[in-house]
Short mmCIF file of C-alpha atoms and ligand atoms in Angstrom, two decimals:
data_model
loop_
_atom_site.label_atom_id
_atom_site.label_comp_id
_atom_site.label_asym_id
_atom_site.label_seq_id
_atom_site.Cartn_x
_atom_site.Cartn_y
_atom_site.Cartn_z
CA MET O 171 103.57 -62.52 -22.11
CA GLY O 172 101.70 -59.75 -20.40
CA MET O 173 98.14 -59.64 -19.21
CA GLU O 174 95.52 -61.43 -21.21
CA TYR O 175 92.20 -59.66 -21.51
CA ILE O 176 89.03 -61.60 -22.12
CA GLU O 177 87.13 -60.43 -25.15
CA GLY O 178 83.57 -59.32 -24.61
CA ILE O 179 84.16 -58.21 -20.98
CA PRO O 180 85.76 -54.77 -21.26
CA LEU O 181 87.71 -53.24 -18.40
CA LEU O 182 85.90 -50.72 -16.26
CA ARG O 183 87.08 -47.30 -17.43
CA PRO O 184 88.71 -44.78 -15.06
CA TYR O 185 86.36 -42.14 -13.74
CA THR O 186 87.46 -38.60 -14.46
CA ASP O 187 86.41 -35.58 -12.47
CA TYR O 188 87.61 -32.04 -11.72
CA ASP O 189 90.39 -33.35 -9.53
CA ASN O 190 91.93 -36.19 -11.54
CA LYS O 191 91.33 -35.12 -15.15
CA GLY O 192 94.88 -33.80 -15.55
CA PHE O 193 96.30 -37.16 -14.45
CA TRP O 194 94.35 -39.19 -16.99
CA ASP O 195 94.79 -36.63 -19.77
CA ALA O 196 98.56 -36.89 -19.30
CA VAL O 197 98.42 -40.71 -19.25
CA ARG O 198 96.69 -40.64 -22.60
CA GLU O 199 99.72 -38.68 -23.90
CA HIS O 200 102.04 -41.23 -22.28
CA ARG O 201 103.15 -38.86 -19.54
CA LEU O 202 102.98 -39.60 -15.82
CA VAL O 203 102.19 -36.62 -13.58
CA PHE O 204 101.32 -36.22 -9.93
CA GLN O 205 99.43 -33.48 -8.13
CA ARG O 206 101.75 -31.03 -6.35
CA CYS O 207 100.70 -28.33 -3.89
CA ARG O 208 101.70 -24.88 -5.12
CA GLU O 209 101.94 -23.61 -1.56
CA CYS O 210 103.97 -26.25 0.28
CA GLY O 211 105.12 -28.55 -2.52
CA LEU O 212 103.56 -31.77 -1.11
CA ILE O 213 103.02 -34.34 -3.84
CA VAL O 214 99.91 -36.49 -3.42
CA HIS O 215 98.26 -39.35 -5.20
CA ARG O 216 95.33 -39.90 -5.77
CA PRO O 217 94.48 -36.34 -6.84
CA ARG O 218 92.18 -34.32 -4.56
CA PRO O 219 90.92 -30.77 -4.15
CA MET O 220 92.93 -29.84 -1.06
CA CYS O 221 96.48 -30.30 0.20
CA PRO O 222 96.19 -32.33 3.43
CA ARG O 223 99.28 -30.64 4.85
CA CYS O 224 98.64 -26.92 4.33
CA LEU O 225 95.00 -26.96 3.16
CA SER O 226 95.76 -25.02 -0.01
CA THR O 227 93.57 -25.63 -3.04
CA GLU O 228 96.25 -24.23 -5.39
CA ARG O 229 97.72 -27.22 -7.19
CA GLU O 230 99.66 -28.15 -10.32
CA TRP O 231 100.72 -31.22 -12.27
CA ALA O 232 104.33 -32.19 -11.65
CA PRO O 233 105.99 -34.56 -14.12
CA SER O 234 107.16 -37.83 -12.56
CA GLU O 235 110.52 -39.44 -13.19
CA GLY O 236 108.50 -42.58 -13.82
CA LYS O 237 110.68 -44.71 -11.58
CA GLY O 238 110.01 -46.50 -8.32
CA ARG O 239 110.12 -49.79 -6.46
CA ILE O 240 107.59 -52.54 -5.84
CA TYR O 241 106.11 -51.81 -2.41
CA SER O 242 103.66 -54.72 -2.30
CA TYR O 243 101.91 -57.03 -4.73
CA VAL O 244 99.31 -59.77 -5.06
CA ASP O 245 98.85 -62.57 -7.54
CA PHE O 246 95.34 -63.25 -8.80
CA VAL O 247 95.24 -67.00 -9.32
CA TYR O 248 91.56 -67.92 -8.88
CA GLN O 249 89.28 -66.60 -11.60
CA ASN O 250 86.19 -66.34 -9.36
CA ALA O 251 88.01 -63.92 -7.05
CA SER O 252 89.37 -61.84 -9.91
CA TYR O 253 88.24 -59.28 -12.43
CA PRO O 254 86.15 -61.21 -14.95
CA GLY O 255 87.68 -59.42 -17.96
CA ILE O 256 91.25 -60.50 -17.18
CA LYS O 257 92.58 -64.03 -17.43
CA VAL O 258 94.36 -65.37 -14.32
CA PRO O 259 97.10 -65.41 -13.29
CA TYR O 260 97.78 -61.69 -13.25
CA VAL O 261 99.65 -59.47 -10.83
CA VAL O 262 98.58 -56.21 -9.21
CA VAL O 263 101.36 -54.15 -7.71
CA VAL O 264 101.71 -51.13 -5.47
CA VAL O 265 104.68 -49.09 -6.64
CA GLU O 266 106.38 -46.53 -4.43
CA MET O 267 107.59 -43.81 -6.78
CA VAL O 268 110.78 -41.83 -6.25
CA GLU O 269 108.50 -38.82 -5.67
CA GLY O 270 107.29 -40.59 -2.52
CA VAL O 271 103.73 -41.36 -3.63
CA ARG O 272 102.36 -44.81 -4.38
CA MET O 273 100.36 -46.11 -7.32
CA ILE O 274 98.26 -49.19 -7.92
CA SER O 275 99.13 -50.79 -11.25
CA ASN O 276 100.09 -53.93 -13.16
CA MET O 277 103.37 -55.31 -14.40
CA MET O 278 103.63 -55.11 -18.16
CA ASP O 279 105.31 -58.51 -18.61
CA GLU O 280 106.66 -59.95 -15.37
CA THR O 281 104.82 -62.73 -13.54
CA ALA O 282 104.53 -63.05 -9.75
CA GLU O 283 107.51 -65.40 -9.66
CA GLU O 284 109.72 -62.75 -11.21
CA ILE O 285 108.94 -59.87 -8.90
CA TYR O 286 109.71 -59.04 -5.28
CA VAL O 287 109.21 -56.27 -2.75
CA GLY O 288 111.85 -53.63 -3.43
CA MET O 289 112.29 -54.46 -7.11
CA PRO O 290 113.14 -51.36 -9.19
CA VAL O 291 110.61 -50.55 -11.91
CA GLU O 292 109.76 -47.86 -14.42
CA VAL O 293 106.51 -46.79 -15.96
CA VAL O 294 105.37 -47.90 -19.41
CA PHE O 295 102.11 -47.04 -21.07
CA ASP O 296 99.75 -49.76 -22.25
CA ASP O 297 97.30 -48.63 -24.96
CA ILE O 298 94.65 -51.22 -24.24
CA ALA O 299 91.80 -49.74 -26.26
CA GLU O 300 90.96 -46.68 -28.32
CA ASP O 301 89.74 -44.94 -25.20
CA LEU O 302 91.93 -46.59 -22.56
CA THR O 303 95.62 -46.16 -21.77
CA LEU O 304 96.98 -47.38 -18.46
CA PRO O 305 100.32 -46.62 -16.82
CA LYS O 306 101.96 -49.97 -16.01
CA PHE O 307 105.44 -50.98 -14.92
CA ARG O 308 108.41 -53.05 -16.01
CA LYS O 309 111.54 -54.22 -14.25
CA ILE O 310 114.72 -52.15 -14.62
CA GLN O 311 118.29 -52.70 -13.48
CA ASP O 312 119.07 -51.61 -9.95
CA MET S 256 101.13 -42.20 16.16
CA PHE S 257 103.39 -40.03 14.06
CA ASP S 258 102.26 -39.61 10.47
CA PRO S 259 105.34 -38.94 8.30
CA TYR S 260 103.08 -38.10 5.40
CA LEU S 261 101.60 -35.12 7.16
CA ALA S 262 104.54 -34.55 9.49
CA ARG S 263 102.03 -34.49 12.32
CA ARG S 264 101.36 -36.47 15.42
CA TYR S 265 97.91 -37.93 16.00
CA PRO S 266 95.50 -37.49 17.57
CA THR S 267 95.73 -33.73 17.24
CA ALA S 268 92.17 -32.75 18.03
CA ALA S 269 91.09 -31.94 21.54
CA ARG S 270 88.74 -34.71 22.68
CA PRO S 271 86.10 -34.38 25.37
CA SER S 272 87.31 -35.58 28.75
CA ALA S 273 86.66 -39.20 29.65
CA ASP S 274 84.42 -37.97 32.49
CA ALA S 275 82.08 -36.43 29.94
CA TYR S 276 81.58 -39.78 28.21
CA ARG S 277 78.02 -40.60 29.22
CA ILE S 278 77.79 -44.00 27.58
CA LYS S 279 80.10 -45.71 30.07
CA ASP S 280 78.11 -47.79 32.61
CA ASN S 281 74.83 -46.16 31.56
CA VAL S 282 73.97 -48.16 28.45
CA ALA S 283 73.73 -51.92 27.99
CA ILE S 284 73.06 -54.61 25.42
CA VAL S 285 70.03 -56.52 26.65
CA GLY S 286 68.90 -58.60 23.70
CA ILE S 287 70.52 -60.63 20.94
CA GLY S 288 68.72 -62.44 18.16
CA GLN S 289 69.58 -64.24 14.98
CA THR S 290 68.24 -66.41 12.21
CA GLU S 291 69.90 -69.66 11.22
CA PHE S 292 73.12 -69.23 9.22
CA SER S 293 73.06 -70.96 5.83
CA LYS S 294 74.16 -70.97 2.22
CA ASN S 295 70.64 -70.32 1.03
CA SER S 296 68.07 -68.81 3.36
CA GLY S 297 65.22 -69.20 0.87
CA ARG S 298 63.67 -65.89 1.93
CA SER S 299 64.25 -62.16 1.54
CA GLU S 300 66.79 -60.10 3.46
CA VAL S 301 63.89 -58.05 4.85
CA GLN S 302 62.35 -61.17 6.32
CA LEU S 303 65.68 -62.29 7.77
CA ALA S 304 66.18 -58.90 9.42
CA CYS S 305 62.67 -58.85 10.90
CA GLU S 306 63.01 -62.40 12.22
CA ALA S 307 66.29 -61.53 13.93
CA ILE S 308 64.77 -58.37 15.42
CA GLU S 309 61.83 -60.33 16.81
CA ALA S 310 64.22 -62.88 18.28
CA ALA S 311 66.34 -60.16 19.91
CA VAL S 312 63.29 -58.41 21.38
CA GLU S 313 62.00 -61.71 22.74
CA ASP S 314 65.45 -62.50 24.16
CA ALA S 315 65.42 -59.17 25.99
CA GLY S 316 61.95 -59.76 27.40
CA LEU S 317 60.46 -56.82 25.55
CA LYS S 318 57.48 -56.42 23.25
CA THR S 319 58.11 -55.54 19.61
CA GLU S 320 56.03 -52.35 19.88
CA GLN S 321 58.43 -51.03 22.53
CA ILE S 322 61.17 -50.52 19.94
CA ASP S 323 61.59 -46.79 19.43
CA GLY S 324 64.93 -46.66 17.66
CA LEU S 325 66.55 -48.43 14.70
CA VAL S 326 70.15 -48.32 13.51
CA LYS S 327 71.08 -50.00 10.25
CA PHE S 328 74.15 -50.54 8.10
CA ALA S 329 74.32 -48.09 5.20
CA ILE S 330 75.11 -51.06 3.01
CA ASP S 331 72.00 -52.96 4.16
CA TYR S 332 69.15 -53.04 1.64
CA THR S 333 66.58 -53.42 4.40
CA ASP S 334 65.76 -49.85 5.32
CA GLU S 335 63.87 -48.56 8.33
CA MET S 336 60.65 -48.29 6.35
CA HIS S 337 60.76 -52.01 5.59
CA VAL S 338 61.29 -52.83 9.25
CA VAL S 339 58.63 -50.43 10.50
CA SER S 340 56.13 -51.69 7.94
CA ASN S 341 56.73 -55.38 8.59
CA LEU S 342 56.89 -55.23 12.37
CA GLY S 343 54.04 -52.71 12.61
CA LEU S 344 56.11 -50.30 14.70
CA THR S 345 54.44 -47.01 15.59
CA ASP S 346 56.87 -45.29 17.92
CA VAL S 347 60.20 -45.19 16.08
CA ALA S 348 61.55 -41.73 16.85
CA TYR S 349 65.24 -42.35 16.17
CA PHE S 350 66.79 -44.00 13.13
CA GLY S 351 69.97 -43.77 11.15
CA GLU S 352 72.68 -45.72 9.46
CA CYS S 353 76.39 -46.37 9.75
CA GLY S 354 78.75 -46.57 6.82
CA TRP S 355 81.69 -48.62 5.62
CA GLY S 356 80.42 -52.17 5.33
CA GLY S 357 81.47 -54.25 8.31
CA GLY S 358 83.13 -51.19 9.82
CA ALA S 359 79.59 -50.27 10.86
CA SER S 360 79.06 -53.21 13.22
CA CYS S 361 80.10 -51.75 16.59
CA ALA S 362 79.32 -48.28 15.27
CA THR S 363 75.62 -49.19 15.25
CA ILE S 364 75.95 -49.89 18.98
CA LEU S 365 77.67 -46.51 19.50
CA HIS S 366 74.92 -44.70 17.63
CA ALA S 367 72.23 -46.57 19.56
CA ALA S 368 74.04 -45.82 22.82
CA VAL S 369 74.20 -42.12 22.04
CA ALA S 370 70.44 -42.08 21.54
CA VAL S 371 69.85 -43.98 24.77
CA ALA S 372 72.31 -41.93 26.84
CA THR S 373 70.80 -38.64 25.68
CA GLY S 374 67.17 -39.60 26.16
CA VAL S 375 66.27 -39.70 22.50
CA ALA S 376 65.13 -43.32 22.56
CA ASN S 377 64.58 -46.12 25.09
CA TYR S 378 64.99 -49.36 23.16
CA VAL S 379 67.13 -49.18 20.04
CA VAL S 380 67.58 -52.15 17.74
CA CYS S 381 70.67 -52.54 15.55
CA TYR S 382 70.41 -55.08 12.77
CA ARG S 383 72.06 -56.60 9.72
CA GLY S 384 70.41 -59.06 7.35
CA MET S 385 72.13 -60.42 4.28
CA ASN S 386 71.78 -63.09 1.64
CA GLU S 387 75.47 -62.77 1.01
CA ARG S 388 75.90 -66.39 -0.12
CA SER S 389 72.83 -66.94 -2.28
CA GLY S 390 72.52 -63.30 -3.41
CA ARG S 391 75.13 -60.63 -4.08
CA ARG S 392 78.55 -62.04 -3.14
CA TYR S 393 81.21 -59.44 -2.37
CA GLY S 394 83.99 -61.58 -3.79
CA ARG S 395 82.39 -61.76 -7.23
CA VAL S 396 82.66 -58.88 -9.64
CA PRO S 397 79.97 -58.85 -12.30
CA GLY S 398 81.49 -58.55 -15.75
CA ALA S 399 79.62 -56.19 -18.04
CA ALA S 400 79.47 -56.80 -21.78
CA MET S 401 79.58 -53.08 -22.53
CA VAL S 402 82.19 -50.42 -21.82
CA MET S 403 81.37 -48.81 -18.49
CA THR S 404 82.95 -46.11 -16.37
CA ALA S 405 83.88 -46.68 -12.73
CA PRO S 406 81.50 -45.00 -10.26
CA ASN S 407 84.22 -42.83 -8.71
CA ASP S 408 87.97 -42.13 -8.68
CA HIS S 409 88.50 -44.78 -6.00
CA PHE S 410 87.21 -47.65 -8.12
CA GLY S 411 88.51 -45.96 -11.26
CA SER S 412 92.02 -46.30 -9.83
CA LEU S 413 91.62 -50.01 -9.02
CA MET S 414 89.29 -51.75 -11.38
CA PRO S 415 91.09 -51.08 -14.69
CA TYR S 416 94.03 -52.97 -13.20
CA GLY S 417 91.85 -55.88 -12.09
CA PHE S 418 92.37 -55.01 -8.40
CA ALA S 419 88.81 -56.00 -7.86
CA THR S 420 87.96 -58.11 -4.81
CA PRO S 421 88.09 -57.94 -0.99
CA PRO S 422 90.53 -60.87 -0.64
CA SER S 423 92.93 -59.14 -3.03
CA TRP S 424 92.71 -55.88 -1.09
CA VAL S 425 93.57 -57.57 2.20
CA ALA S 426 96.20 -59.68 0.39
CA MET S 427 98.00 -56.46 -0.57
CA PHE S 428 98.40 -55.51 3.11
CA THR S 429 99.31 -59.11 3.93
CA THR S 430 102.20 -59.26 1.47
CA ARG S 431 103.65 -56.19 3.11
CA TYR S 432 102.93 -57.49 6.63
CA MET S 433 104.74 -60.73 5.85
CA HIS S 434 107.61 -58.84 4.23
CA GLU S 435 108.13 -56.45 7.13
CA PHE S 436 107.65 -58.82 10.04
CA GLY S 437 108.41 -62.27 8.64
CA ALA S 438 104.87 -63.50 9.30
CA THR S 439 104.36 -67.00 7.89
CA PRO S 440 101.45 -68.87 6.31
CA GLU S 441 101.65 -71.33 9.22
CA GLN S 442 101.03 -68.49 11.68
CA LEU S 443 97.98 -67.33 9.72
CA GLY S 444 96.92 -70.97 9.41
CA ALA S 445 96.87 -71.30 13.20
CA VAL S 446 94.19 -68.59 13.31
CA SER S 447 92.11 -70.51 10.80
CA VAL S 448 92.49 -73.82 12.64
CA VAL S 449 91.65 -72.41 16.10
CA LEU S 450 88.55 -70.59 14.85
CA ARG S 451 87.40 -73.82 13.22
CA GLU S 452 87.83 -75.59 16.57
CA TYR S 453 85.52 -73.01 18.15
CA ALA S 454 83.00 -73.46 15.31
CA CYS S 455 83.02 -77.20 15.88
CA ARG S 456 81.67 -76.57 19.39
CA ASN S 457 78.98 -74.19 18.11
CA PRO S 458 75.98 -75.98 16.54
CA ASN S 459 74.87 -72.73 14.89
CA ALA S 460 78.15 -72.36 13.00
CA MET S 461 78.34 -72.88 9.24
CA PHE S 462 81.33 -75.18 9.77
CA TYR S 463 79.99 -77.09 12.79
CA GLY S 464 81.25 -80.63 12.56
CA ARG S 465 83.94 -79.85 9.99
CA PRO S 466 87.33 -79.51 11.73
CA ILE S 467 90.47 -78.66 9.79
CA THR S 468 94.17 -79.21 10.42
CA LEU S 469 97.11 -76.99 9.58
CA GLU S 470 97.85 -79.39 6.72
CA ASP S 471 94.32 -78.82 5.35
CA TYR S 472 94.93 -75.10 5.60
CA MET S 473 98.24 -75.26 3.75
CA ALA S 474 96.67 -77.45 1.06
CA SER S 475 93.63 -75.21 0.56
CA ARG S 476 93.33 -73.42 -2.77
CA MET S 477 95.23 -70.17 -3.24
CA VAL S 478 92.61 -67.47 -3.88
CA VAL S 479 94.68 -64.33 -4.28
CA TRP S 480 98.28 -64.97 -3.26
CA PRO S 481 99.27 -64.80 -0.42
CA LEU S 482 95.73 -65.62 0.80
CA ARG S 483 94.27 -69.13 0.65
CA LEU S 484 90.65 -70.24 0.76
CA TYR S 485 90.91 -70.91 4.53
CA ASP S 486 92.17 -67.36 5.08
CA CYS S 487 88.78 -66.10 3.92
CA CYS S 488 85.48 -65.79 5.78
CA VAL S 489 82.44 -67.88 4.97
CA ASP S 490 79.83 -66.15 2.79
CA THR S 491 76.57 -66.48 4.68
CA ASP S 492 72.83 -65.93 4.46
CA GLY S 493 71.43 -64.77 7.77
CA ALA S 494 70.64 -61.90 10.10
CA VAL S 495 71.54 -60.69 13.58
CA ALA S 496 69.87 -58.06 15.73
CA ILE S 497 70.93 -56.43 18.99
CA VAL S 498 68.81 -54.49 21.51
CA VAL S 499 70.35 -51.55 23.35
CA THR S 500 68.83 -49.73 26.31
CA SER S 501 69.84 -47.98 29.51
CA THR S 502 71.49 -49.97 32.29
CA GLU S 503 68.69 -48.79 34.56
CA ARG S 504 65.95 -50.22 32.31
CA ALA S 505 68.04 -53.34 31.84
CA ARG S 506 67.47 -54.23 35.51
CA ASP S 507 63.80 -54.99 34.77
CA LEU S 508 64.55 -57.15 31.73
CA LYS S 509 65.17 -60.85 31.25
CA GLN S 510 68.92 -61.15 30.68
CA ARG S 511 72.05 -60.30 32.53
CA PRO S 512 72.98 -57.00 30.85
CA ALA S 513 76.23 -56.55 28.93
CA VAL S 514 77.07 -53.04 30.08
CA LEU S 515 79.01 -50.75 27.75
CA LEU S 516 82.28 -49.42 29.06
CA GLY S 517 82.97 -47.92 25.68
CA ALA S 518 81.79 -47.82 22.08
CA THR S 519 84.06 -45.99 19.66
CA GLN S 520 84.77 -45.32 16.00
CA GLY S 521 88.07 -44.73 14.21
CA ILE S 522 89.00 -43.29 10.84
CA GLY S 523 92.52 -42.97 9.43
CA THR S 524 94.02 -40.27 7.28
CA GLN S 525 94.83 -41.13 3.63
CA GLY S 526 92.41 -44.05 3.89
CA GLU S 527 90.19 -45.69 1.31
CA MET S 528 87.66 -48.47 1.35
CA MET S 529 89.99 -51.46 1.89
CA THR S 530 92.68 -50.20 -0.48
CA SER S 531 94.54 -47.66 1.67
CA VAL S 532 97.85 -48.34 -0.03
CA TYR S 533 98.82 -44.68 -0.20
CA ARG S 534 99.50 -44.07 3.47
CA PRO S 535 102.90 -44.37 5.13
CA ILE S 536 102.25 -47.73 6.79
CA ILE S 537 100.09 -50.44 5.22
CA SER S 538 101.24 -53.33 7.40
CA GLY S 539 98.92 -52.13 10.14
CA LEU S 540 95.40 -50.80 10.60
CA PRO S 541 95.48 -47.14 11.71
CA GLU S 542 91.67 -47.00 11.99
CA SER S 543 91.80 -49.77 14.54
CA TRP S 544 94.48 -47.93 16.46
CA TYR S 545 92.26 -44.84 16.67
CA ALA S 546 89.22 -46.87 17.73
CA ALA S 547 91.37 -48.72 20.29
CA GLU S 548 93.06 -45.65 21.77
CA GLU S 549 89.68 -44.02 22.21
CA LEU S 550 88.20 -47.20 23.69
CA TRP S 551 90.93 -47.54 26.32
CA ARG S 552 90.70 -43.81 27.06
CA VAL S 553 86.93 -43.58 27.62
CA SER S 554 86.69 -46.93 29.44
CA GLY S 555 89.78 -46.53 31.61
CA VAL S 556 90.55 -50.18 30.89
CA LYS S 557 93.90 -51.59 29.74
CA PRO S 558 94.22 -54.30 27.09
CA GLU S 559 95.61 -56.77 29.63
CA ASP S 560 92.35 -56.53 31.63
CA VAL S 561 90.29 -57.94 28.76
CA ASP S 562 89.15 -61.56 29.21
CA VAL S 563 87.92 -62.44 25.74
CA ALA S 564 87.89 -60.79 22.30
CA GLN S 565 85.94 -61.08 19.08
CA PHE S 566 88.10 -59.48 16.39
CA TYR S 567 86.59 -58.72 13.00
CA ASP S 568 88.02 -61.54 10.94
CA ALA S 569 86.94 -61.33 7.32
CA PHE S 570 90.46 -62.65 6.62
CA THR S 571 93.02 -64.31 8.94
CA PRO S 572 95.72 -61.58 8.86
CA LEU S 573 93.28 -59.13 10.42
CA ILE S 574 93.47 -60.89 13.79
CA PRO S 575 97.25 -60.56 14.29
CA MET S 576 97.11 -56.98 12.99
CA GLN S 577 94.36 -56.08 15.48
CA LEU S 578 96.17 -57.79 18.35
CA GLU S 579 98.87 -55.20 17.64
CA GLU S 580 96.64 -52.17 17.11
CA TYR S 581 94.54 -52.92 20.22
CA GLY S 582 97.71 -53.24 22.27
CA PHE S 583 97.71 -56.95 23.12
CA CYS S 584 101.22 -57.26 21.72
CA GLY S 585 103.86 -55.09 20.10
CA ARG S 586 103.97 -54.00 16.48
CA GLY S 587 104.86 -56.89 14.21
CA GLU S 588 104.32 -59.45 17.00
CA GLY S 589 100.73 -60.39 16.18
CA ALA S 590 101.50 -63.31 13.90
CA ALA S 591 103.91 -64.81 16.42
CA PHE S 592 101.19 -64.35 19.08
CA CYS S 593 98.94 -66.59 16.96
CA GLU S 594 101.57 -69.21 16.16
CA GLY S 595 100.45 -72.66 17.22
CA GLY S 596 97.15 -71.14 18.36
CA ASP S 597 97.41 -71.75 22.11
CA ARG S 598 97.36 -68.11 23.12
CA ILE S 599 94.03 -67.54 21.32
CA ARG S 600 92.46 -70.85 22.39
CA LEU S 601 90.30 -71.37 25.50
CA GLY S 602 92.62 -71.16 28.48
CA GLY S 603 95.06 -69.01 26.50
CA GLU S 604 96.11 -65.45 27.14
CA LEU S 605 93.28 -64.03 25.03
CA PRO S 606 90.68 -66.44 23.65
CA CYS S 607 89.61 -64.95 20.31
CA ASN S 608 86.49 -65.34 18.18
CA THR S 609 85.01 -68.03 20.37
CA SER S 610 81.94 -68.72 18.20
CA GLY S 611 84.18 -69.47 15.21
CA GLY S 612 84.07 -65.88 13.97
CA HIS S 613 83.56 -64.88 10.38
CA LEU S 614 86.00 -67.50 9.25
CA SER S 615 83.99 -70.41 10.58
CA GLU S 616 80.72 -69.42 12.29
CA ALA S 617 79.14 -66.98 9.85
CA TYR S 618 79.85 -63.71 8.11
CA ILE S 619 77.13 -61.30 9.21
CA HIS S 620 79.29 -58.23 8.89
CA GLY S 621 80.47 -58.18 12.49
CA MET S 622 77.06 -58.46 14.13
CA ASN S 623 77.44 -62.14 15.04
CA LEU S 624 80.69 -61.17 16.77
CA ILE S 625 78.77 -58.73 18.98
CA SER S 626 76.27 -61.48 19.88
CA GLU S 627 79.16 -63.73 20.89
CA GLY S 628 80.74 -60.93 22.93
CA VAL S 629 77.42 -60.64 24.79
CA ARG S 630 77.12 -64.42 25.27
CA GLN S 631 80.57 -64.42 26.89
CA ILE S 632 79.27 -61.85 29.40
CA ARG S 633 76.13 -63.92 30.03
CA GLY S 634 78.07 -67.17 30.36
CA THR S 635 76.23 -68.83 27.49
CA SER S 636 78.91 -69.27 24.82
CA THR S 637 79.54 -72.75 23.46
CA SER S 638 83.19 -71.98 24.19
CA GLN S 639 82.72 -70.14 27.45
CA VAL S 640 85.69 -68.40 29.00
CA GLU S 641 85.61 -68.66 32.81
CA ASN S 642 84.54 -65.65 34.90
CA VAL S 643 84.36 -63.12 32.09
CA GLU S 644 84.35 -59.56 33.35
CA LEU S 645 85.41 -57.74 30.18
CA SER S 646 84.57 -58.66 26.61
CA LEU S 647 85.93 -56.83 23.54
CA VAL S 648 84.36 -56.76 20.08
CA THR S 649 85.74 -54.98 17.02
CA GLY S 650 84.31 -53.82 13.70
CA GLY S 651 85.28 -54.20 10.03
CA LEU S 652 88.82 -53.58 8.87
CA GLY S 653 90.65 -51.72 6.18
CA VAL S 654 87.76 -49.29 6.42
CA PRO S 655 86.70 -46.76 9.03
CA THR S 656 86.00 -49.03 11.96
CA SER S 657 84.47 -49.32 15.42
CA ALA S 658 84.72 -51.25 18.68
CA VAL S 659 82.78 -51.99 21.86
CA LEU S 660 83.96 -53.03 25.29
CA LEU S 661 81.40 -54.81 27.47
CA ARG S 662 81.42 -55.60 31.17
CA ALA S 663 79.32 -57.99 33.16
CA GLY S 664 76.30 -56.11 34.57
ZN1 ZN M 142 100.32 -27.84 0.71
#
């Protein structure tokens, strides 16, 4: 199982900039990190230059436990309303991590029928192409 | 609204007093114009925009050369130079654009009103022209044959996962909305059915003459679960233009003016373009709450005083969510409000989207909703609510948004 990619239509690659480079560099090494404010400790995702709570620009990369729960999800079932490079059906999930932040991602194997809001998950890394690794999720025991 | 993410209560900023709000009662919508709505206009977006502007100017009883201000959508490819060149305008002294797709709709009226209220311009035209059906469709993502990088971190955090289209973005909020409040497909379906009823009374609507039942809704194709085809708006070719001037000048013009009680914008913290999944609550629309709070504050009106509403309805769940954010019902009660449809039908508590809205009249990025809000004030809607004093229109959702409240002049 898992997502089926359509050959000849590559996935759009993540955009890296000053603010998010550390996130994607870690993903490539199969590590999940989130931006943490050095002043007040607030963890945010997506990465950004300034802490919205204390306005500090001093930030660091905090390792994530890699665990969370499905917060919401959608099932792409109609190809014309989907990403052309991925065969339907496929699921996109929002995972609420134990660190409190949320991530947009995919399930590694599970289909829409197998998942539910609140389902416990952990991160896995999918090496899709030479230059593309994505953090995805799989079901774990509660 | 308390934001647990920031541990702060909003709004925090000191706002000008409502007495200082110079738009109220002093600015009015005096002209509305549109092209036909179709699947294939057969002409350029520039031409559509200029035709709608001419129609709006004519409707107002003005001459085209009297236009001295233009406000466009940032997303609109027809820029001011096109309009000025085609319509031969020589006195345009104020122009600008509003961002965030359909979130710009009522914002264009606000920006026009600011110019009018401060003496920068006399007759400002707001417009939107789009070949959204025959040209670039928002729901379709072009697949490239080569490896490409996303244009920014926002898309770079969505697209690699295939989280690619507007229905899927709204579907993500909808799953959560249904989970938290027990909203049902039948409740969303009632919105779709009622708006189609309105469209069937409106000869200009894309779906005129094509009624649907709740059974048709339930049987319609799943697009991105939990949203079906009939949860989605109708891609349209067409244009709409609106003329804004002072209430004083409006007295010498052709139409009964739709006087502005308020025009406001709202933007939420931790937001993104339609994918604000990172903020504490995603089963609501904080931007709408901001726009609403400001609207009630500057106008001095309460939600229960409103006679008719045109809610931005690119997808069905946005109507129940806005009913909540604008204060017509409590949090989580919007879907139940729509159940069966009677409360949003003619004669109901709050008739909604009386031209058929984006779901069934046309999708002109909120501008056709403003026209309908004005028609309700004039008494010329094909689904006219009796004795309309106050008419509400809202802008695009899941993005920084806007709203206007009109009164009979
Ligand atoms: Zn901080």
